[in-house]
Short mmCIF file of C-alpha atoms in Angstrom, two decimals:
data_model
loop_
_atom_site.label_atom_id
_atom_site.label_comp_id
_atom_site.label_asym_id
_atom_site.label_seq_id
_atom_site.Cartn_x
_atom_site.Cartn_y
_atom_site.Cartn_z
CA MET F 1 0.03 0.00 -0.02
CA TYR F 2 1.13 3.50 -0.69
CA GLU F 3 1.20 6.36 1.74
CA ARG F 4 -1.41 8.96 0.88
CA ALA F 5 0.26 11.73 -1.08
CA VAL F 6 -0.20 15.38 -0.47
CA ALA F 7 -2.97 16.43 -2.84
CA THR F 8 -1.86 17.84 -6.13
CA ARG F 9 -4.26 20.23 -7.81
CA VAL F 10 -5.33 18.95 -11.19
CA THR F 11 -5.44 21.50 -13.99
CA ASP F 12 -6.55 21.86 -17.57
CA ASP F 13 -10.32 21.68 -17.71
CA LEU F 14 -10.72 19.69 -14.45
CA PRO F 15 -14.13 20.15 -12.96
CA THR F 16 -13.99 22.42 -9.93
CA ALA F 17 -13.98 20.50 -6.65
CA GLY F 18 -16.57 22.43 -4.81
CA PRO F 19 -19.29 21.46 -2.37
CA GLY F 20 -20.76 19.01 -4.81
CA VAL F 21 -17.70 16.71 -4.81
CA ALA F 22 -16.51 14.82 -1.78
CA GLN F 23 -12.77 15.02 -1.36
CA GLY F 24 -10.71 12.26 0.24
CA GLY F 25 -13.50 10.34 1.92
CA ALA F 26 -12.32 7.72 4.30
CA GLY F 27 -13.80 5.01 2.27
CA ASN F 28 -11.85 5.98 -0.81
CA ARG F 29 -8.42 6.47 0.71
CA ARG F 30 -5.43 4.77 -0.72
CA GLY F 31 -7.43 3.04 -3.49
CA GLY F 32 -10.04 1.64 -1.13
CA PRO F 33 -13.69 0.92 -1.94
CA PRO F 34 -15.43 1.63 -4.25
CA PHE F 35 -12.35 2.01 -6.51
CA LEU F 36 -10.92 -1.44 -5.71
CA ARG F 37 -14.35 -3.08 -5.59
CA ASN F 38 -15.22 -1.93 -9.10
CA ALA F 39 -11.64 -2.36 -10.46
CA TYR F 40 -11.35 -5.92 -9.15
CA ALA F 41 -14.83 -6.72 -10.48
CA LEU F 42 -13.76 -5.63 -13.94
CA VAL F 43 -10.49 -7.45 -13.71
CA LEU F 44 -12.36 -10.54 -12.50
CA ASN F 45 -14.60 -10.21 -15.48
CA THR F 46 -11.54 -10.11 -17.71
CA GLY F 47 -10.15 -13.23 -16.00
CA ILE F 48 -13.39 -15.18 -16.29
CA SER F 49 -13.95 -14.05 -19.90
CA GLY F 50 -10.34 -14.90 -20.76
CA ALA F 51 -10.46 -18.40 -19.17
CA LEU F 52 -13.80 -19.31 -20.66
CA GLY F 53 -12.86 -17.67 -24.00
CA LEU F 54 -9.77 -19.81 -24.12
CA ALA F 55 -11.85 -22.84 -23.40
CA TYR F 56 -14.22 -21.75 -26.18
CA TRP F 57 -11.43 -21.68 -28.81
CA ILE F 58 -9.97 -24.93 -27.60
CA LEU F 59 -13.30 -26.65 -28.03
CA ALA F 60 -13.68 -24.92 -31.41
CA ALA F 61 -10.27 -26.32 -32.50
CA HIS F 62 -11.29 -29.84 -31.50
CA HIS F 63 -14.85 -29.86 -32.88
CA TYR F 64 -14.46 -27.86 -36.14
CA ASP F 65 -12.07 -27.83 -39.02
CA ASP F 66 -9.40 -25.12 -38.90
CA SER F 67 -10.95 -23.41 -41.94
CA ASP F 68 -14.40 -23.32 -40.28
CA VAL F 69 -12.91 -21.82 -37.13
CA GLY F 70 -11.16 -19.25 -39.34
CA ARG F 71 -14.38 -18.21 -41.09
CA GLY F 72 -16.30 -17.96 -37.85
CA SER F 73 -13.61 -15.94 -36.13
CA ALA F 74 -13.26 -13.61 -39.12
CA ALA F 75 -16.99 -12.87 -38.93
CA ILE F 76 -16.68 -12.21 -35.17
CA SER F 77 -13.72 -9.88 -35.93
CA ALA F 78 -15.94 -7.85 -38.25
CA LEU F 79 -18.59 -7.66 -35.49
CA MET F 80 -15.97 -6.46 -32.98
CA LEU F 81 -14.74 -3.83 -35.43
CA LEU F 82 -18.25 -2.37 -35.64
CA THR F 83 -18.54 -2.31 -31.86
CA GLY F 84 -15.20 -0.54 -31.61
CA LEU F 85 -16.16 2.04 -34.16
CA VAL F 86 -19.27 3.11 -32.33
CA SER F 87 -20.23 1.72 -28.90
CA VAL F 88 -16.86 1.23 -27.24
CA ASN F 89 -15.96 4.86 -27.94
CA PHE F 90 -18.81 6.00 -25.68
CA ALA F 91 -17.10 4.22 -22.78
CA GLY F 92 -14.77 7.06 -21.71
CA THR F 93 -17.55 9.64 -21.94
CA LEU F 94 -20.00 7.54 -19.85
CA ASN F 95 -17.36 6.77 -17.23
CA ARG F 96 -16.47 10.46 -17.03
CA PHE F 97 -19.93 12.05 -16.87
CA ILE F 98 -22.36 9.48 -15.36
CA PRO F 99 -21.00 10.31 -11.86
CA GLU F 100 -22.01 13.97 -12.45
CA ALA F 101 -25.14 13.51 -14.48
CA GLY F 102 -27.40 13.41 -11.46
CA LYS F 103 -31.08 13.38 -12.29
CA ARG F 104 -30.27 13.43 -15.98
CA THR F 105 -28.54 10.09 -15.93
CA PHE F 106 -31.52 8.11 -17.20
CA THR F 107 -31.85 10.43 -20.26
CA VAL F 108 -28.12 10.37 -20.99
CA VAL F 109 -27.93 6.61 -20.98
CA ALA F 110 -31.11 6.11 -23.01
CA LEU F 111 -29.84 8.54 -25.69
CA VAL F 112 -26.50 6.74 -25.90
CA TYR F 113 -28.31 3.40 -26.43
CA LEU F 114 -30.43 4.81 -29.21
CA ILE F 115 -27.63 6.58 -31.00
CA THR F 116 -25.24 3.70 -30.91
CA SER F 117 -27.79 1.10 -31.98
CA ALA F 118 -28.89 3.16 -34.99
CA VAL F 119 -25.38 4.00 -36.10
CA VAL F 120 -24.15 0.40 -35.75
CA ALA F 121 -27.03 -0.99 -37.80
CA VAL F 122 -26.21 1.41 -40.68
CA LEU F 123 -22.55 0.60 -40.49
CA ALA F 124 -23.20 -3.13 -40.40
CA VAL F 125 -24.89 -2.91 -43.77
CA ALA F 126 -22.02 -0.85 -45.20
CA LEU F 127 -19.42 -3.31 -43.81
CA LEU F 128 -21.21 -6.29 -45.29
CA PHE F 129 -21.21 -4.70 -48.71
CA ALA F 130 -17.47 -3.87 -48.38
CA LEU F 131 -16.49 -7.38 -47.25
CA HIS F 132 -18.63 -8.92 -50.02
CA THR F 133 -16.49 -7.12 -52.60
CA LEU F 134 -13.14 -6.73 -50.91
CA GLY F 135 -12.95 -9.50 -48.30
CA GLY F 136 -11.04 -12.70 -48.82
CA PRO F 137 -12.19 -16.28 -48.43
CA ALA F 138 -12.21 -15.98 -44.64
CA TYR F 139 -15.44 -13.90 -44.99
CA ASP F 140 -17.40 -16.48 -47.02
CA ILE F 141 -20.17 -17.02 -44.42
CA LEU F 142 -20.98 -13.27 -44.39
CA ARG F 143 -21.78 -13.49 -48.09
CA GLU F 144 -24.79 -15.77 -47.34
CA PRO F 145 -28.13 -13.82 -47.18
CA ASP F 146 -29.42 -15.46 -43.96
CA THR F 147 -26.20 -14.86 -42.12
CA ARG F 148 -26.24 -11.21 -43.11
CA VAL F 149 -29.50 -10.61 -41.29
CA TRP F 150 -28.15 -12.25 -38.19
CA PHE F 151 -24.99 -10.21 -38.48
CA ILE F 152 -26.89 -6.94 -38.40
CA ALA F 153 -28.93 -8.05 -35.40
CA ALA F 154 -25.82 -9.21 -33.62
CA ALA F 155 -24.10 -5.87 -34.31
CA VAL F 156 -26.89 -3.98 -32.59
CA ALA F 157 -26.79 -6.40 -29.63
CA ALA F 158 -23.05 -6.09 -29.39
CA SER F 159 -23.38 -2.29 -29.28
CA VAL F 160 -25.91 -2.51 -26.43
CA ILE F 161 -23.75 -4.98 -24.42
CA THR F 162 -20.66 -2.82 -24.80
CA VAL F 163 -22.50 0.31 -23.64
CA GLN F 164 -24.03 -1.48 -20.72
CA ASP F 165 -20.65 -2.44 -19.36
CA SER F 166 -19.67 1.25 -19.30
CA VAL F 167 -22.96 2.21 -17.74
CA LEU F 168 -22.48 -0.31 -14.93
CA THR F 169 -18.98 0.99 -14.33
CA GLY F 170 -20.14 4.64 -14.36
CA LEU F 171 -22.87 3.73 -11.83
CA ARG F 172 -20.19 2.10 -9.67
CA ALA F 173 -21.98 -1.25 -10.02
CA ALA F 174 -19.30 -3.05 -12.00
CA VAL F 175 -19.74 -6.11 -9.70
CA TRP F 176 -22.54 -7.13 -12.11
CA VAL F 177 -20.28 -7.18 -15.17
CA PRO F 178 -18.57 -10.57 -14.47
CA VAL F 179 -21.91 -12.11 -13.67
CA TRP F 180 -23.51 -11.62 -17.08
CA ASN F 181 -20.23 -12.16 -18.90
CA ALA F 182 -19.80 -15.52 -17.27
CA ALA F 183 -23.36 -16.50 -18.25
CA PHE F 184 -22.65 -15.40 -21.81
CA ALA F 185 -19.40 -17.34 -21.99
CA VAL F 186 -20.89 -20.54 -20.63
CA ALA F 187 -23.81 -20.33 -23.05
CA LYS F 188 -21.34 -19.91 -25.90
CA LEU F 189 -19.47 -23.06 -24.88
CA VAL F 190 -22.67 -25.13 -24.77
CA LEU F 191 -23.97 -23.96 -28.16
CA LEU F 192 -20.52 -24.38 -29.74
CA VAL F 193 -20.51 -28.09 -28.96
CA VAL F 194 -24.22 -28.57 -29.80
CA MET F 195 -23.87 -26.95 -33.24
CA ALA F 196 -20.68 -28.76 -34.27
CA GLU F 197 -22.62 -31.54 -35.99
CA SER F 198 -25.57 -29.66 -37.33
CA MET F 199 -23.83 -26.40 -38.38
CA PRO F 200 -20.15 -27.18 -38.85
CA ARG F 201 -19.57 -24.31 -41.28
CA SER F 202 -21.17 -21.45 -39.28
CA GLY F 203 -21.55 -22.92 -35.80
CA VAL F 204 -18.70 -20.83 -34.42
CA PHE F 205 -20.41 -17.62 -35.48
CA PHE F 206 -23.86 -18.53 -34.31
CA SER F 207 -22.74 -19.97 -31.02
CA TRP F 208 -21.25 -16.56 -30.32
CA ILE F 209 -24.09 -14.25 -31.36
CA ILE F 210 -27.21 -16.07 -30.11
CA PRO F 211 -26.33 -16.02 -26.38
CA MET F 212 -25.23 -12.40 -26.76
CA ILE F 213 -28.64 -11.39 -28.06
CA ILE F 214 -30.45 -13.27 -25.29
CA VAL F 215 -28.34 -12.13 -22.32
CA MET F 216 -28.60 -8.44 -23.01
CA PHE F 217 -32.25 -8.31 -22.02
CA PRO F 218 -31.99 -9.23 -18.31
CA VAL F 219 -28.93 -7.00 -17.83
CA ASN F 220 -30.73 -3.96 -19.23
CA LEU F 221 -33.75 -4.75 -17.15
CA LEU F 222 -31.55 -4.43 -14.13
CA ILE F 223 -30.03 -1.19 -15.40
CA PHE F 224 -33.25 0.59 -16.37
CA GLY F 225 -35.47 -1.00 -13.79
CA LYS F 226 -33.26 -0.67 -10.68
CA LEU F 227 -29.86 0.92 -10.96
CA LEU F 228 -30.71 4.08 -12.94
CA PRO F 229 -33.83 4.92 -10.88
CA GLN F 230 -31.69 4.49 -7.72
CA GLN F 231 -29.08 6.83 -9.08
CA VAL F 232 -31.70 9.46 -9.92
CA ARG F 233 -33.37 9.17 -6.44
CA ARG F 234 -30.07 9.44 -4.57
CA SER F 235 -28.87 12.49 -6.49
CA THR F 236 -28.96 15.41 -4.05
CA VAL F 237 -27.48 18.15 -6.25
CA GLU F 238 -28.42 19.51 -9.66
CA THR F 239 -25.80 18.89 -12.28
CA GLU F 240 -24.10 21.82 -13.94
CA LEU F 241 -23.22 19.77 -17.03
CA THR F 242 -24.03 21.28 -20.40
CA VAL F 243 -24.50 19.63 -23.74
CA SER F 244 -21.55 21.49 -25.17
CA GLN F 245 -19.26 20.39 -22.33
CA VAL F 246 -20.19 16.73 -22.80
CA GLY F 247 -20.04 17.11 -26.59
CA ARG F 248 -16.53 18.61 -26.59
CA PHE F 249 -15.21 15.81 -24.38
CA PHE F 250 -16.97 13.14 -26.37
CA ALA F 251 -15.59 14.43 -29.66
CA ALA F 252 -12.04 14.30 -28.33
CA ASP F 253 -12.43 11.03 -26.45
CA TYR F 254 -14.26 9.39 -29.41
CA LEU F 255 -11.44 10.22 -31.78
CA GLY F 256 -8.89 8.97 -29.24
CA SER F 257 -10.82 5.76 -28.57
CA LEU F 258 -11.40 5.26 -32.28
CA LEU F 259 -7.67 5.19 -32.75
CA LEU F 260 -7.20 2.81 -29.78
CA TYR F 261 -9.76 0.35 -30.92
CA GLY F 262 -8.51 0.70 -34.49
CA ILE F 263 -5.45 -1.21 -33.18
CA MET F 264 -7.60 -3.78 -31.37
CA PHE F 265 -10.12 -4.40 -34.13
CA LEU F 266 -8.50 -3.22 -37.39
CA VAL F 267 -5.39 -5.34 -37.07
CA PRO F 268 -7.35 -8.59 -37.22
CA ILE F 269 -9.07 -7.31 -40.38
CA LEU F 270 -5.75 -6.52 -42.00
CA VAL F 271 -4.57 -10.04 -41.25
CA ALA F 272 -7.83 -11.71 -42.36
CA VAL F 273 -7.66 -10.30 -45.84
CA LYS F 274 -4.06 -11.51 -46.36
CA VAL F 275 -4.12 -15.09 -45.04
CA GLU F 276 -6.02 -18.29 -45.58
CA PRO F 277 -8.90 -19.18 -43.22
CA HIS F 278 -6.94 -21.85 -41.34
CA THR F 279 -4.02 -19.47 -40.74
CA TYR F 280 -6.49 -16.84 -39.48
CA ALA F 281 -7.81 -19.38 -36.96
CA TYR F 282 -4.37 -19.59 -35.38
CA PHE F 283 -3.98 -15.80 -35.36
CA PHE F 284 -7.43 -15.00 -33.90
CA LEU F 285 -7.11 -17.38 -30.96
CA VAL F 286 -3.84 -15.77 -29.96
CA TRP F 287 -5.19 -12.21 -30.57
CA SER F 288 -8.18 -12.99 -28.33
CA VAL F 289 -5.93 -14.04 -25.44
CA ALA F 290 -3.79 -10.86 -25.90
CA THR F 291 -6.95 -8.69 -25.99
CA MET F 292 -8.03 -10.16 -22.62
CA MET F 293 -4.64 -9.30 -21.18
CA ASN F 294 -4.92 -5.71 -22.44
CA LEU F 295 -8.38 -5.32 -20.81
CA VAL F 296 -6.87 -5.68 -17.31
CA ALA F 297 -5.38 -2.23 -17.51
CA VAL F 298 -8.28 -0.79 -19.53
CA ASN F 299 -10.69 -1.90 -16.75
CA MET F 300 -8.45 -0.58 -14.00
CA ALA F 301 -8.28 2.75 -15.80
CA ALA F 302 -12.06 2.88 -16.21
CA SER F 303 -12.69 2.48 -12.45
CA MET F 304 -9.88 4.91 -11.69
CA ALA F 305 -11.39 7.58 -14.01
CA VAL F 306 -14.77 7.33 -12.29
CA GLU F 307 -13.30 7.67 -8.80
CA GLY F 308 -10.97 10.41 -10.01
CA VAL F 309 -13.99 12.50 -10.99
CA CYS F 310 -15.55 11.94 -7.58
CA ASP F 311 -12.28 12.64 -5.69
CA PRO F 312 -9.75 14.57 -7.79
CA SER F 313 -7.27 15.02 -4.92
CA SER F 314 -6.76 11.24 -4.75
CA LEU F 315 -6.21 10.75 -8.48
CA ALA F 316 -2.44 10.17 -8.05
CA ASP F 317 -3.11 7.53 -5.36
CA TYR F 318 -5.64 5.78 -7.55
CA CYS F 319 -3.14 5.86 -10.44
CA ARG F 320 -0.41 4.29 -8.39
CA SER F 321 -2.74 1.59 -7.11
CA ALA F 322 -4.01 0.84 -10.70
CA LEU F 323 -0.49 0.71 -12.11
CA THR F 324 0.82 -1.60 -9.37
CA ARG F 325 -2.03 -4.04 -9.57
CA ALA F 326 -2.30 -4.08 -13.36
CA LEU F 327 1.40 -4.51 -13.99
CA GLY F 328 1.64 -7.11 -11.21
CA LEU F 329 -1.13 -9.24 -12.70
CA LEU F 330 0.22 -8.83 -16.20
CA MET F 331 3.77 -9.83 -15.27
CA ILE F 332 2.40 -13.09 -13.94
CA GLY F 333 0.51 -13.58 -17.22
CA VAL F 334 3.53 -12.75 -19.35
CA VAL F 335 5.79 -15.21 -17.63
CA GLY F 336 3.15 -17.96 -17.61
CA ILE F 337 2.30 -17.46 -21.28
CA GLY F 338 5.97 -17.31 -22.26
CA LEU F 339 6.62 -20.70 -20.67
CA ALA F 340 3.36 -22.43 -21.49
CA ALA F 341 2.64 -21.23 -25.05
CA PRO F 342 4.66 -23.84 -26.94
CA TYR F 343 2.93 -26.66 -25.07
CA ALA F 344 -0.62 -25.22 -24.77
CA LEU F 345 -0.91 -24.29 -28.43
CA GLY F 346 0.58 -27.60 -29.51
CA LEU F 347 -2.32 -29.38 -27.81
CA LEU F 348 -4.68 -27.71 -30.25
CA GLY F 349 -2.88 -29.01 -33.29
CA THR F 350 0.46 -28.62 -34.95
CA GLY F 351 -0.75 -25.68 -37.03
CA TYR F 352 -1.27 -23.58 -33.92
CA LEU F 353 2.45 -23.75 -33.17
CA ASP F 354 2.96 -21.27 -35.88
CA ALA F 355 1.38 -18.63 -33.59
CA VAL F 356 3.63 -19.29 -30.53
CA PRO F 357 6.03 -16.33 -31.14
CA LEU F 358 2.97 -14.07 -31.87
CA LEU F 359 1.39 -14.97 -28.56
CA GLN F 360 4.61 -14.35 -26.61
CA LEU F 361 5.20 -10.98 -28.26
CA LEU F 362 1.60 -9.81 -27.75
CA ALA F 363 1.71 -10.84 -24.07
CA LEU F 364 4.90 -8.80 -23.58
CA ALA F 365 3.28 -5.86 -25.39
CA SER F 366 0.50 -5.80 -22.72
CA LEU F 367 2.98 -4.24 -20.19
CA PRO F 368 3.71 -0.99 -22.04
CA SER F 369 0.12 -0.91 -23.19
CA ALA F 370 -1.02 -0.97 -19.57
CA VAL F 371 1.05 2.03 -18.66
CA VAL F 372 -0.46 4.02 -21.57
CA ASP F 373 -4.05 2.92 -20.80
CA ILE F 374 -3.83 3.87 -17.13
CA TYR F 375 -2.31 7.20 -18.11
CA LEU F 376 -5.24 7.77 -20.42
CA GLY F 377 -7.59 7.11 -17.51
CA THR F 378 -6.02 9.97 -15.62
CA LEU F 379 -6.51 12.20 -18.67
CA ARG F 380 -10.24 11.34 -18.81
CA ALA F 381 -10.65 12.13 -15.05
CA ARG F 382 -8.97 15.50 -15.66
CA THR F 383 -10.83 16.10 -19.00
CA LYS F 384 -7.63 16.67 -20.96
CA ARG F 385 -9.16 16.34 -24.35
CA ARG F 386 -6.29 17.35 -26.61
CA ARG F 387 -3.79 15.14 -24.75
CA ILE F 388 -6.12 12.14 -25.15
CA ILE F 389 -6.20 12.70 -28.91
CA ALA F 390 -2.44 13.15 -29.08
CA VAL F 391 -1.57 9.95 -27.11
CA GLN F 392 -4.08 7.85 -28.90
CA SER F 393 -3.07 9.16 -32.33
CA LEU F 394 0.64 8.45 -31.61
CA ARG F 395 -0.12 4.88 -30.45
CA ALA F 396 -2.50 4.05 -33.34
CA VAL F 397 -0.34 5.48 -36.10
CA THR F 398 2.76 3.83 -34.72
CA VAL F 399 1.28 0.40 -34.21
CA LEU F 400 -0.76 0.27 -37.41
CA GLY F 401 2.06 1.76 -39.48
CA LEU F 402 4.50 -0.82 -38.09
CA VAL F 403 2.05 -3.67 -38.74
CA VAL F 404 1.71 -2.62 -42.37
CA ALA F 405 5.46 -1.99 -42.82
CA LEU F 406 6.68 -5.21 -41.12
CA GLN F 407 4.23 -7.26 -43.21
CA HIS F 408 6.30 -6.32 -46.22
CA TYR F 409 9.46 -7.46 -44.40
CA HIS F 410 8.19 -10.57 -42.72
CA GLN F 411 11.10 -12.55 -44.17
CA PHE F 412 13.12 -11.30 -41.22
CA PHE F 413 11.06 -13.59 -39.03
CA LEU F 414 11.40 -16.81 -41.07
CA HIS F 415 12.76 -18.77 -38.19
CA PHE F 416 10.02 -17.76 -35.74
CA GLY F 417 6.76 -19.50 -36.39
CA ASP F 418 4.65 -18.13 -39.28
CA PRO F 419 6.62 -14.98 -40.23
CA ARG F 420 3.48 -13.12 -41.33
CA LEU F 421 2.00 -13.54 -37.83
CA THR F 422 5.22 -12.96 -35.96
CA ALA F 423 5.73 -9.69 -37.79
CA VAL F 424 2.41 -8.51 -36.40
CA GLY F 425 3.49 -9.27 -32.85
CA ALA F 426 6.79 -7.48 -33.25
CA ALA F 427 5.04 -4.44 -34.67
CA VAL F 428 2.51 -4.22 -31.81
CA LEU F 429 5.23 -4.57 -29.17
CA LEU F 430 7.44 -1.91 -30.74
CA GLY F 431 4.56 0.49 -31.18
CA GLN F 432 3.33 0.12 -27.61
CA LEU F 433 6.90 0.67 -26.32
CA ILE F 434 7.14 3.94 -28.29
CA ALA F 435 3.78 5.18 -26.93
CA MET F 436 4.79 4.30 -23.31
CA LEU F 437 8.06 6.25 -23.62
CA ALA F 438 6.10 9.26 -24.82
CA VAL F 439 3.76 9.35 -21.80
CA LEU F 440 6.27 8.48 -19.05
CA PRO F 441 7.36 12.07 -18.31
CA GLU F 442 3.88 13.46 -17.63
CA LEU F 443 2.83 10.27 -15.81
CA GLY F 444 5.91 10.61 -13.65
CA GLN F 445 4.97 14.19 -12.84
CA LEU F 446 1.44 13.14 -11.79
CA LEU F 447 2.84 10.35 -9.56
CA GLY F 448 5.30 12.67 -7.80
CA TRP F 449 8.54 11.86 -9.49
CA ARG F 450 8.73 15.61 -10.05
CA ARG F 451 6.34 16.94 -7.41
CA ARG F 452 4.44 20.22 -7.48
CA TYR F 453 2.61 20.59 -4.18
CA THR F 454 -0.42 22.69 -3.33
CA PRO F 455 -2.41 22.73 -0.08
CA PRO F 456 -4.81 19.76 0.25
CA ILE F 457 -8.32 20.35 -0.98
CA ALA F 458 -10.75 20.56 1.92
CA ALA F 459 -13.44 17.99 2.28
CA GLY F 460 -16.82 19.07 1.03
CA GLY F 461 -20.35 18.31 2.07
CA GLU F 462 -22.52 16.62 -0.45
CA THR F 463 -21.17 14.30 -3.05
CA VAL F 464 -21.95 13.99 -6.77
CA CYS F 465 -21.20 10.28 -6.48
CA PRO F 466 -23.67 8.70 -4.01
#
């Protein structure tokens, strides 16, 4: 545990800590509840989703042909790209402003649901048309008329599910996130096995989307039937938020998040159009594991940003706590994956051994990525819009540029698995390292490596965050 630092005043568009914001409450000191409760709930969700997700792809490898796994995972990649383009990019704004929305919380959440659902549906149609003409053989099942209808419905459901996670986090009720995600993951596993005989070609895709559509209904019944009304009733102060204030932050954070999720969701698309379906099956399993590792820091940063809005004077403490816990967990994962990858992937089939170096490189890349993601969480808590765009732009341009560049020079990796896949891992690791080095000076200043003290902010009366 860290000693509580002398409060540093946060600048650059930080909401004023007046009587509406509680400062340094005893329950929140040194990364205590609700910061740790929500952060650990989100990390637990990542762990459960990662373990069950790995089990899902292991079963898929044993019950389906490699090419069928590749086609199903390519369709899921397209679905995730749509979600990243729209719904995921509302996450930072929801986490930032739900704690201050007060009696307008219900309206804010409902509008986000409507906007994201409508936009995702339109983009799903456009993406299907693009993949029909430009996509490779990995996208064959999305060229079938019946599957297209299901894809559009699944895209809307995925957008709702992504937004609801951010809503639960913003409402400081993230303990519910691992519950529904576990139910979703278990249902996927069951359907995957059931459909192996009857739908071998598209069973991977349908076993993923059907539980997702079903599970979103009870979760949103909880949100709109219980949690949001509670938030509105317990709000004791009128919010001073304006549409322009939220809009300016959203525009900046959306652009930044679009760049971040461009890495997470666009890289798989770039790979899918260049490799055969069976090779993409190897890639996507590894990429899914790496994505789960990256979400550890993303979830820590989300909880930290919410609490940083409620208690700005403790933001440095929350940042230290998030960094320590995220990097500690990820170090264990990096070592474990580095040692186990050659044996674990070999159990799935000899072809999966081609992706061992890719998995090891992506696992290592999660460490610098965690530093950048937690730093971005502090920027959201302080509403530093321009800095968010700058950091996300640097990371996206660097990683995506290196992925494209190293694909042309993949012969340098001929002795390390499939060189086309290994080149992707090397590009992601190098890009994340460059982004981390760029943010370290300001992160160090926030954490007190170069301290600038001001008198502690006095505790207020009422709190925006009940």
